[in-house]
Amino acid sequence: MWYVMQVRTGTEERIRLQCERVIEKAVLERCFIPHYQQKKRFQGKWHIQEKILFPGYVFLIARNVELVREKLQKVIGLTKLIGTGDEIIPLTDQETALLLRMGGEEQVVEMSVGVIEKDKVKIQEGPLVGMEGLIKKIDRHKRQAVLETEMFGRKVEMKVGVEIVEKISCEG
């Protein structure tokens, strides 16, 4: 099952490394931070950078959540595992499927490419193909799409990289 822990924004990588150090592989299958790619222009060239998809969260894949909870006592800086009250709730199958569909095994959401046609976004390639309905906003200047989706039991905004290569206005 996939679980999510909340950490202080900016400490994600440190917490991930700590988890890998203090929790043996038999208990913790994987600990990761999903990223997305974004194009940034500096020194006159376009560069692809990776940014954290959900700042303040670290993801865990484990079978026995109680063992994980016990081992996490040793992790310094962990805020909490996401759940209700004392119960730790794994991500739903839909949430896990969405993350796998967008980020693959590596959990890096690559740049998508699309066009804007009559104020409608059409994604031509990349992880956002067929997911136009989730796009709430496109920032062409930052080359970002803001998606709204259910995650961690609430609505969250997710920023991902998108390159709009053409804007087609149909004027008759």
PDB file of C-alpha atoms in Angstrom:
ATOM      1  CA  MET A   1       0.000   0.000   0.000  1.00  0.00           C
ATOM      2  CA  TRP A   2       1.033   3.597  -0.595  1.00  0.00           C
ATOM      3  CA  TYR A   3       1.068   5.994   2.350  1.00  0.00           C
ATOM      4  CA  VAL A   4       1.847   9.669   2.651  1.00  0.00           C
ATOM      5  CA  MET A   5       3.592  11.507   5.424  1.00  0.00           C
ATOM      6  CA  GLN A   6       3.526  15.208   5.981  1.00  0.00           C
ATOM      7  CA  VAL A   7       6.852  16.940   6.562  1.00  0.00           C
ATOM      8  CA  ARG A   8       8.006  20.526   6.748  1.00  0.00           C
ATOM      9  CA  THR A   9       8.306  21.941   3.222  1.00  0.00           C
ATOM     10  CA  GLY A  10      11.946  21.984   2.236  1.00  0.00           C
ATOM     11  CA  THR A  11      12.875  18.933   4.345  1.00  0.00           C
ATOM     12  CA  GLU A  12      11.411  16.287   2.006  1.00  0.00           C
ATOM     13  CA  GLU A  13      14.726  14.891   0.713  1.00  0.00           C
ATOM     14  CA  ARG A  14      16.328  14.820   4.186  1.00  0.00           C
ATOM     15  CA  ILE A  15      13.334  12.911   5.600  1.00  0.00           C
ATOM     16  CA  ARG A  16      13.339  10.490   2.640  1.00  0.00           C
ATOM     17  CA  LEU A  17      17.013   9.683   3.199  1.00  0.00           C
ATOM     18  CA  GLN A  18      16.439   9.243   6.947  1.00  0.00           C
ATOM     19  CA  CYS A  19      13.566   6.821   6.292  1.00  0.00           C
ATOM     20  CA  GLU A  20      15.763   4.758   3.987  1.00  0.00           C
ATOM     21  CA  ARG A  21      18.489   4.705   6.641  1.00  0.00           C
ATOM     22  CA  VAL A  22      16.388   3.773   9.702  1.00  0.00           C
ATOM     23  CA  ILE A  23      13.768   1.485   8.146  1.00  0.00           C
ATOM     24  CA  GLU A  24      14.942  -1.809   6.677  1.00  0.00           C
ATOM     25  CA  LYS A  25      13.863  -2.885   3.179  1.00  0.00           C
ATOM     26  CA  ALA A  26      11.779  -5.747   4.585  1.00  0.00           C
ATOM     27  CA  VAL A  27       9.490  -3.172   6.231  1.00  0.00           C
ATOM     28  CA  LEU A  28       9.682  -0.228   3.829  1.00  0.00           C
ATOM     29  CA  GLU A  29       9.472  -1.233   0.185  1.00  0.00           C
ATOM     30  CA  ARG A  30      10.121   2.262  -1.123  1.00  0.00           C
ATOM     31  CA  CYS A  31      10.267   5.862   0.030  1.00  0.00           C
ATOM     32  CA  PHE A  32      10.044   8.582  -2.626  1.00  0.00           C
ATOM     33  CA  ILE A  33       9.143  12.142  -3.519  1.00  0.00           C
ATOM     34  CA  PRO A  34       7.178  12.604  -6.757  1.00  0.00           C
ATOM     35  CA  HIS A  35       8.626  15.309  -9.040  1.00  0.00           C
ATOM     36  CA  TYR A  36       7.567  17.104 -12.196  1.00  0.00           C
ATOM     37  CA  GLN A  37       9.634  18.561 -15.013  1.00  0.00           C
ATOM     38  CA  GLN A  38       9.416  22.200 -15.917  1.00  0.00           C
ATOM     39  CA  LYS A  39      11.198  24.280 -18.528  1.00  0.00           C
ATOM     40  CA  LYS A  40      13.088  27.302 -17.285  1.00  0.00           C
ATOM     41  CA  ARG A  41      15.042  29.759 -19.366  1.00  0.00           C
ATOM     42  CA  PHE A  42      18.376  30.977 -18.082  1.00  0.00           C
ATOM     43  CA  GLN A  43      21.706  31.907 -19.695  1.00  0.00           C
ATOM     44  CA  GLY A  44      19.841  32.240 -22.994  1.00  0.00           C
ATOM     45  CA  LYS A  45      18.843  28.565 -23.143  1.00  0.00           C
ATOM     46  CA  TRP A  46      15.903  26.404 -22.079  1.00  0.00           C
ATOM     47  CA  HIS A  47      16.653  23.919 -19.321  1.00  0.00           C
ATOM     48  CA  ILE A  48      14.482  21.189 -17.840  1.00  0.00           C
ATOM     49  CA  GLN A  49      14.332  21.326 -14.061  1.00  0.00           C
ATOM     50  CA  GLU A  50      12.714  18.910 -11.650  1.00  0.00           C
ATOM     51  CA  LYS A  51      10.504  20.260  -8.900  1.00  0.00           C
ATOM     52  CA  ILE A  52       8.623  18.555  -6.089  1.00  0.00           C
ATOM     53  CA  LEU A  53       5.075  17.655  -7.135  1.00  0.00           C
ATOM     54  CA  PHE A  54       3.612  17.819  -3.612  1.00  0.00           C
ATOM     55  CA  PRO A  55       5.779  20.092  -1.443  1.00  0.00           C
ATOM     56  CA  GLY A  56       5.631  18.991   2.195  1.00  0.00           C
ATOM     57  CA  TYR A  57       4.875  15.323   1.483  1.00  0.00           C
ATOM     58  CA  VAL A  58       6.945  12.139   1.282  1.00  0.00           C
ATOM     59  CA  PHE A  59       5.437   8.897  -0.045  1.00  0.00           C
ATOM     60  CA  LEU A  60       5.985   5.413   1.360  1.00  0.00           C
ATOM     61  CA  ILE A  61       5.199   1.995  -0.047  1.00  0.00           C
ATOM     62  CA  ALA A  62       4.867  -0.628   2.683  1.00  0.00           C
ATOM     63  CA  ARG A  63       2.882  -3.740   3.511  1.00  0.00           C
ATOM     64  CA  ASN A  64       2.790  -3.457   7.302  1.00  0.00           C
ATOM     65  CA  VAL A  65       1.883   0.099   8.285  1.00  0.00           C
ATOM     66  CA  GLU A  66       2.155  -0.631  12.018  1.00  0.00           C
ATOM     67  CA  LEU A  67       5.798  -1.678  11.660  1.00  0.00           C
ATOM     68  CA  VAL A  68       6.448   1.437   9.584  1.00  0.00           C
ATOM     69  CA  ARG A  69       4.754   3.642  12.183  1.00  0.00           C
ATOM     70  CA  GLU A  70       6.972   2.111  14.867  1.00  0.00           C
ATOM     71  CA  LYS A  71      10.152   2.701  12.853  1.00  0.00           C
ATOM     72  CA  LEU A  72       9.120   6.267  11.948  1.00  0.00           C
ATOM     73  CA  GLN A  73       9.472   7.195  15.643  1.00  0.00           C
ATOM     74  CA  LYS A  74      13.221   7.402  14.909  1.00  0.00           C
ATOM     75  CA  VAL A  75      12.764   9.843  12.009  1.00  0.00           C
ATOM     76  CA  ILE A  76      13.456  13.418  13.061  1.00  0.00           C
ATOM     77  CA  GLY A  77      11.304  16.108  11.457  1.00  0.00           C
ATOM     78  CA  LEU A  78       8.335  13.948  10.478  1.00  0.00           C
ATOM     79  CA  THR A  79       5.101  15.821  11.057  1.00  0.00           C
ATOM     80  CA  LYS A  80       2.600  12.985  10.653  1.00  0.00           C
ATOM     81  CA  LEU A  81       1.334  10.177   8.493  1.00  0.00           C
ATOM     82  CA  ILE A  82      -1.835  11.165   6.663  1.00  0.00           C
ATOM     83  CA  GLY A  83      -4.976   9.611   8.057  1.00  0.00           C
ATOM     84  CA  THR A  84      -7.966  10.292  10.281  1.00  0.00           C
ATOM     85  CA  GLY A  85      -7.264  10.529  13.986  1.00  0.00           C
ATOM     86  CA  ASP A  86      -5.063   7.587  14.925  1.00  0.00           C
ATOM     87  CA  GLU A  87      -5.803   5.604  11.797  1.00  0.00           C
ATOM     88  CA  ILE A  88      -3.317   5.814   8.936  1.00  0.00           C
ATOM     89  CA  ILE A  89      -5.111   5.664   5.620  1.00  0.00           C
ATOM     90  CA  PRO A  90      -3.375   4.427   2.479  1.00  0.00           C
ATOM     91  CA  LEU A  91      -3.874   6.227  -0.822  1.00  0.00           C
ATOM     92  CA  THR A  92      -6.885   4.950  -2.738  1.00  0.00           C
ATOM     93  CA  ASP A  93      -6.389   2.802  -5.831  1.00  0.00           C
ATOM     94  CA  GLN A  94      -7.473   5.793  -7.955  1.00  0.00           C
ATOM     95  CA  GLU A  95      -4.872   8.072  -6.340  1.00  0.00           C
ATOM     96  CA  THR A  96      -2.122   5.481  -6.778  1.00  0.00           C
ATOM     97  CA  ALA A  97      -3.197   4.848 -10.390  1.00  0.00           C
ATOM     98  CA  LEU A  98      -3.126   8.595 -11.143  1.00  0.00           C
ATOM     99  CA  LEU A  99       0.390   8.958  -9.714  1.00  0.00           C
ATOM    100  CA  LEU A 100       1.627   5.908 -11.635  1.00  0.00           C
ATOM    101  CA  ARG A 101      -0.044   7.066 -14.840  1.00  0.00           C
ATOM    102  CA  MET A 102       1.478  10.520 -14.628  1.00  0.00           C
ATOM    103  CA  GLY A 103       4.892   9.796 -13.108  1.00  0.00           C
ATOM    104  CA  GLY A 104       5.550   6.161 -13.975  1.00  0.00           C
ATOM    105  CA  GLU A 105       7.792   4.005 -11.804  1.00  0.00           C
ATOM    106  CA  GLU A 106      10.305   6.818 -11.375  1.00  0.00           C
ATOM    107  CA  GLN A 107       7.586   9.222 -10.180  1.00  0.00           C
ATOM    108  CA  VAL A 108       8.710  12.063 -12.442  1.00  0.00           C
ATOM    109  CA  VAL A 109       5.919  13.762 -14.385  1.00  0.00           C
ATOM    110  CA  GLU A 110       7.496  14.719 -17.686  1.00  0.00           C
ATOM    111  CA  MET A 111       6.630  17.806 -19.725  1.00  0.00           C
ATOM    112  CA  SER A 112       3.433  17.610 -21.747  1.00  0.00           C
ATOM    113  CA  VAL A 113       2.910  19.376 -25.064  1.00  0.00           C
ATOM    114  CA  GLY A 114      -0.376  20.838 -26.218  1.00  0.00           C
ATOM    115  CA  VAL A 115      -2.267  23.547 -28.062  1.00  0.00           C
ATOM    116  CA  ILE A 116      -5.037  25.892 -27.074  1.00  0.00           C
ATOM    117  CA  GLU A 117      -7.945  25.771 -29.481  1.00  0.00           C
ATOM    118  CA  LYS A 118     -10.908  28.109 -28.907  1.00  0.00           C
ATOM    119  CA  ASP A 119      -9.981  28.455 -25.203  1.00  0.00           C
ATOM    120  CA  LYS A 120      -9.837  24.657 -24.861  1.00  0.00           C
ATOM    121  CA  VAL A 121      -6.576  22.924 -24.013  1.00  0.00           C
ATOM    122  CA  LYS A 122      -5.714  19.917 -26.151  1.00  0.00           C
ATOM    123  CA  ILE A 123      -2.714  17.909 -24.951  1.00  0.00           C
ATOM    124  CA  GLN A 124      -0.905  16.198 -27.819  1.00  0.00           C
ATOM    125  CA  GLU A 125       1.826  14.323 -25.971  1.00  0.00           C
ATOM    126  CA  GLY A 126       3.025  13.597 -22.477  1.00  0.00           C
ATOM    127  CA  PRO A 127       1.409  12.409 -19.257  1.00  0.00           C
ATOM    128  CA  LEU A 128      -1.502  14.875 -19.506  1.00  0.00           C
ATOM    129  CA  VAL A 129      -2.943  13.289 -22.676  1.00  0.00           C
ATOM    130  CA  GLY A 130      -6.607  12.549 -21.964  1.00  0.00           C
ATOM    131  CA  MET A 131      -6.502  14.419 -18.652  1.00  0.00           C
ATOM    132  CA  GLU A 132      -7.534  17.822 -19.934  1.00  0.00           C
ATOM    133  CA  GLY A 133     -10.584  17.717 -17.658  1.00  0.00           C
ATOM    134  CA  LEU A 134      -8.355  17.995 -14.577  1.00  0.00           C
ATOM    135  CA  ILE A 135      -6.603  21.148 -15.845  1.00  0.00           C
ATOM    136  CA  LYS A 136      -7.838  24.149 -13.919  1.00  0.00           C
ATOM    137  CA  LYS A 137      -5.414  26.730 -15.241  1.00  0.00           C
ATOM    138  CA  ILE A 138      -2.536  27.086 -17.692  1.00  0.00           C
ATOM    139  CA  ASP A 139       0.286  29.527 -17.049  1.00  0.00           C
ATOM    140  CA  ARG A 140       1.963  29.843 -20.452  1.00  0.00           C
ATOM    141  CA  HIS A 141       4.686  32.127 -19.092  1.00  0.00           C
ATOM    142  CA  LYS A 142       5.759  29.619 -16.418  1.00  0.00           C
ATOM    143  CA  ARG A 143       4.980  26.675 -18.744  1.00  0.00           C
ATOM    144  CA  GLN A 144       2.796  25.123 -16.078  1.00  0.00           C
ATOM    145  CA  ALA A 145      -0.606  23.517 -15.838  1.00  0.00           C
ATOM    146  CA  VAL A 146      -2.452  23.519 -12.533  1.00  0.00           C
ATOM    147  CA  LEU A 147      -4.529  20.371 -12.049  1.00  0.00           C
ATOM    148  CA  GLU A 148      -7.158  19.888  -9.422  1.00  0.00           C
ATOM    149  CA  THR A 149      -7.637  16.375  -8.113  1.00  0.00           C
ATOM    150  CA  GLU A 150      -8.654  14.400  -5.032  1.00  0.00           C
ATOM    151  CA  MET A 151      -5.610  13.349  -3.054  1.00  0.00           C
ATOM    152  CA  PHE A 152      -4.998  12.719   0.667  1.00  0.00           C
ATOM    153  CA  GLY A 153      -8.766  12.786   1.197  1.00  0.00           C
ATOM    154  CA  ARG A 154      -9.191  16.363  -0.039  1.00  0.00           C
ATOM    155  CA  LYS A 155      -8.944  18.494  -3.158  1.00  0.00           C
ATOM    156  CA  VAL A 156      -5.368  19.405  -4.000  1.00  0.00           C
ATOM    157  CA  GLU A 157      -3.708  21.444  -6.702  1.00  0.00           C
ATOM    158  CA  MET A 158      -0.877  19.855  -8.583  1.00  0.00           C
ATOM    159  CA  LYS A 159       1.469  21.869 -10.806  1.00  0.00           C
ATOM    160  CA  VAL A 160       2.989  20.069 -13.780  1.00  0.00           C
ATOM    161  CA  GLY A 161       5.031  21.205 -16.766  1.00  0.00           C
ATOM    162  CA  VAL A 162       3.253  21.889 -20.049  1.00  0.00           C
ATOM    163  CA  GLU A 163       4.453  23.494 -23.258  1.00  0.00           C
ATOM    164  CA  ILE A 164       1.705  25.202 -25.251  1.00  0.00           C
ATOM    165  CA  VAL A 165       3.104  25.236 -28.771  1.00  0.00           C
ATOM    166  CA  GLU A 166       0.198  26.981 -30.498  1.00  0.00           C
ATOM    167  CA  LYS A 167      -2.881  29.006 -29.743  1.00  0.00           C
ATOM    168  CA  ILE A 168      -5.535  28.571 -32.411  1.00  0.00           C
ATOM    169  CA  SER A 169      -8.358  31.077 -32.445  1.00  0.00           C
ATOM    170  CA  CYS A 170     -11.111  30.178 -34.866  1.00  0.00           C
ATOM    171  CA  GLU A 171     -12.451  33.425 -36.234  1.00  0.00           C
ATOM    172  CA  GLY A 172     -14.790  33.114 -39.107  1.00  0.00           C
TER     173      GLY A 172
END
